[in-house]
XYZ file of C-alpha atoms in Angstrom:
256
model
C -1.925 133.526 134.851
C -1.853 130.795 132.186
C -2.698 128.402 134.759
C -6.199 130.545 136.037
C -7.024 130.688 132.280
C -6.827 127.379 131.355
C -8.687 126.379 134.484
C -11.506 128.878 133.574
C -11.413 127.052 129.953
C -11.754 123.624 131.467
C -14.879 125.021 133.873
C -16.736 126.559 130.772
C -16.488 123.197 129.033
C -17.857 120.828 131.926
C -20.787 123.472 131.797
C -21.515 123.661 128.147
C -19.381 120.988 126.515
C -17.876 123.551 123.597
C -16.555 127.199 123.730
C -15.338 129.910 121.116
C -12.710 131.713 121.313
C -14.201 134.935 121.146
C -16.515 133.831 124.335
C -12.954 133.293 126.307
C -11.861 136.789 125.044
C -15.252 138.312 125.962
C -15.035 136.800 129.858
C -11.212 137.548 129.571
C -10.942 140.980 128.011
C -7.354 141.576 129.386
C -6.213 138.617 127.181
C -5.779 138.814 123.798
C -7.076 136.248 121.128
C -3.521 135.350 120.106
C -2.783 134.060 123.733
C -6.248 132.206 123.742
C -5.302 130.419 120.359
C -1.994 129.105 122.346
C -3.859 128.186 125.116
C -6.266 126.058 123.288
C -3.368 124.655 121.382
C -1.627 123.597 124.187
C -4.552 122.249 125.967
C -5.310 120.122 122.926
C -1.432 118.496 122.716
C -2.054 117.457 126.528
C -5.356 115.814 125.864
C -7.184 118.022 127.793
C -9.931 119.369 125.025
C -10.510 118.763 121.343
C -9.047 121.533 119.116
C -12.088 123.127 116.611
C -11.951 125.870 114.139
C -12.995 128.538 116.426
C -12.437 127.268 119.810
C -12.479 123.846 121.537
C -14.930 121.349 122.619
C -14.661 118.792 125.535
C -13.238 115.397 125.675
C -15.548 112.707 125.284
C -15.919 110.796 128.126
C -14.437 107.204 128.003
C -15.686 103.746 129.189
C -12.532 102.448 130.124
C -13.574 98.863 129.501
C -14.287 99.457 126.231
C -10.503 99.581 125.846
C -9.397 96.562 127.582
C -7.835 93.761 125.610
C -10.167 91.302 125.813
C -13.238 93.630 124.404
C -10.752 94.813 121.765
C -9.295 91.335 120.600
C -12.440 90.476 119.321
C -13.131 93.686 117.306
C -12.111 94.271 113.672
C -10.175 90.779 113.614
C -10.122 91.419 109.662
C -8.669 94.739 109.729
C -6.100 93.637 112.362
C -4.849 90.786 109.740
C -4.762 93.101 107.042
C -2.533 95.818 108.943
C -0.661 92.665 110.596
C 0.079 91.731 106.870
C 1.081 95.381 105.840
C 3.424 95.665 108.754
C 5.195 92.387 109.217
C 7.916 93.293 106.125
C 8.805 96.666 108.276
C 10.190 94.330 111.137
C 14.013 94.711 111.038
C 16.318 91.247 111.075
C 19.139 91.682 113.199
C 18.186 94.610 114.909
C 15.639 95.677 118.247
C 12.242 96.291 117.839
C 9.583 97.241 120.482
C 5.996 95.594 120.232
C 3.816 97.197 122.912
C 0.713 95.389 124.125
C -2.334 95.439 122.285
C -4.421 93.267 120.120
C -3.385 94.958 116.605
C 0.215 94.104 117.654
C -0.716 90.610 118.437
C -1.652 89.640 115.308
C 1.605 91.064 114.004
C 3.513 89.354 116.153
C 1.909 86.019 115.246
C 3.081 86.613 112.272
C 6.772 86.820 112.436
C 8.557 84.802 110.579
C 12.190 83.396 111.044
C 13.619 86.480 111.889
C 17.188 86.975 114.160
C 15.685 89.691 116.444
C 16.108 91.588 119.871
C 12.598 92.103 120.642
C 11.166 94.183 123.426
C 7.521 94.156 124.754
C 5.974 95.799 127.588
C 3.130 92.913 127.105
C 3.378 89.250 128.793
C 1.015 87.890 126.156
C 3.091 88.851 123.579
C 6.711 87.776 125.161
C 4.768 84.543 125.367
C 4.512 84.687 121.608
C 7.973 85.617 120.743
C 9.435 82.965 122.934
C 7.533 80.532 120.216
C 10.682 81.840 118.185
C 14.152 80.641 119.574
C 15.834 82.568 117.360
C 14.372 85.861 118.481
C 16.056 87.117 121.797
C 12.745 88.529 123.830
C 13.197 91.185 126.877
C 10.043 91.936 128.873
C 9.979 94.939 130.704
C 9.405 94.931 134.419
C 6.338 96.047 136.644
C 2.906 95.835 137.332
C 0.581 94.513 134.861
C -2.627 95.843 134.099
C -4.814 92.978 133.980
C -7.357 95.013 131.571
C -4.677 95.948 129.071
C -2.142 93.119 129.609
C 0.376 95.878 129.480
C 3.440 96.840 131.990
C 3.775 100.534 132.775
C 5.422 102.589 135.475
C 8.728 103.481 137.135
C 10.237 100.025 136.646
C 9.181 99.669 133.165
C 10.932 102.731 131.847
C 14.058 102.255 133.769
C 14.185 99.169 131.893
C 13.291 101.049 128.699
C 16.271 103.425 129.139
C 18.564 101.135 129.170
C 17.786 99.291 125.219
C 18.761 100.876 122.358
C 15.525 100.612 119.732
C 15.744 100.466 115.816
C 11.810 100.566 115.681
C 9.143 100.722 117.675
C 5.211 99.297 116.675
C 2.823 101.636 118.965
C -0.973 101.408 119.033
C -3.799 103.795 119.848
C -7.066 104.221 120.868
C -7.982 107.040 119.129
C -6.500 109.710 116.304
C -7.741 113.260 115.060
C -5.943 116.159 113.254
C -6.921 118.351 116.508
C -5.557 116.085 119.448
C -3.122 113.633 117.836
C -3.132 109.874 118.867
C -4.732 109.444 122.289
C -5.163 106.816 124.616
C -7.705 105.926 127.633
C -4.476 105.135 130.016
C -2.291 107.880 131.312
C 0.452 105.160 132.007
C 0.389 103.796 129.023
C 0.959 107.001 127.424
C 4.154 107.869 129.695
C 5.506 104.808 128.431
C 4.448 105.416 124.841
C 6.243 108.739 124.721
C 9.499 107.528 126.036
C 9.426 104.900 123.375
C 9.219 107.757 120.799
C 11.717 109.472 121.913
C 14.238 106.712 122.228
C 12.970 104.799 119.106
C 14.904 105.523 115.600
C 11.712 104.973 113.823
C 7.889 104.988 114.751
C 5.295 102.796 113.476
C 1.923 103.313 114.459
C -0.808 100.700 113.734
C -4.138 102.006 113.452
C -7.432 100.732 112.224
C -10.352 102.620 110.547
C -12.545 102.401 113.373
C -9.834 104.787 115.347
C -10.032 107.587 112.855
C -12.182 110.698 114.498
C -12.071 108.935 118.043
C -10.911 111.378 120.768
C -9.394 109.783 124.562
C -8.828 111.549 127.444
C -4.525 111.572 126.952
C -2.628 112.377 124.050
C 0.529 110.804 123.836
C 2.055 111.912 120.583
C 1.073 114.444 117.827
C 1.549 113.505 113.744
C 5.229 115.163 113.702
C 6.428 112.745 116.047
C 5.359 109.514 113.969
C 6.994 107.839 110.718
C 4.914 105.551 109.599
C 1.171 104.713 109.952
C -0.386 101.239 109.202
C -4.118 101.103 108.290
C -6.471 98.734 106.981
C -8.388 101.603 105.105
C -7.658 105.264 103.067
C -8.106 107.603 105.463
C -10.877 110.566 104.854
C -8.819 113.752 102.929
C -8.450 115.510 106.232
C -6.574 113.062 107.747
C -4.300 112.119 105.067
C -3.578 115.987 104.529
C -2.553 116.112 108.228
C -0.450 113.047 107.776
C 1.310 114.544 104.445
C 1.638 117.761 106.250
C 3.600 116.111 108.975
C 5.731 114.057 106.491
C 4.090 110.715 107.852
C 4.078 107.773 105.580
C 0.670 106.063 105.144
C 0.316 102.349 104.591
C -3.191 101.002 103.500
C -4.166 98.352 101.208
C -4.702 99.785 97.232
C -7.232 98.438 95.240
C -5.467 97.576 91.569
C-alpha cells in the first residue's frame, strides 16, 4: 500500500538522511521504479522530503525561533526595502489586497501611498500600520495570535477569509527550492496561505535572496500556483529556469 511505502521511505530517511530510488526498489521489489518516483514527488509536494536527482533527502531540521518576526525583522533590511520598492506599484487602487504576516510585507505596507484600498491581513501589527491611512479600509482576520510570528491562523481566520473576494495577495515564504517549492516552518500558517492562494486572482510572493535553496518542514505552494516573485537579487539559473517553466514572472533589480 502507498501509505506503507511512504512510511518506509520516511523511516529510512530518519536513519540515513538520503535515499536513492534504486535502493527503495531493491528493498521493495514488487514496486516499480515509476511508482517510487510518484511517491517521492507526492511526498516532496507535501513537504515531507526534498526531492533530488535519483532519490530524496531528509528535510533539514528547523529551529522555529529563527523564523519568528522579532528575529527576522532585523535581518536583510536593505533587501526587504528593495523588495518593497519593487512591489509597491503592484498594489491595486480601489481593489482588495491581502497582506500576510511577515517582516518583508511590513516593509511593503510602510511604503503604501495614498491608496483607496480594501486591505485584508492576518497580522495585528500590519493592521495597525494600515490604519494609519484613513482612505484604506482595513479588515483584520480573527482568531488566536501566534506571539512568535504575530500572525493569526486557525478555523476562525479561515472562515473570515472565505467571505472576502481578493484581487491580489502578497505572501512571504521562509524558503524556496525547485524540488520542494515554497516552504514554511509552521503548518497552521501554511493552511491559511493555501486558502489565500485558492481565493486570490493574483499571487505575489516576496522573497529575499537568502531564502533561495532553503527548505522548511512544510510546503504551501508549488511554482505553478504563483504568478509573480519579487526578490532583491537575480536568482541562480536553475531557479530562474524553474520559474520560467512554470510561467512565473520574476521581478528583481536590474543594473543598467
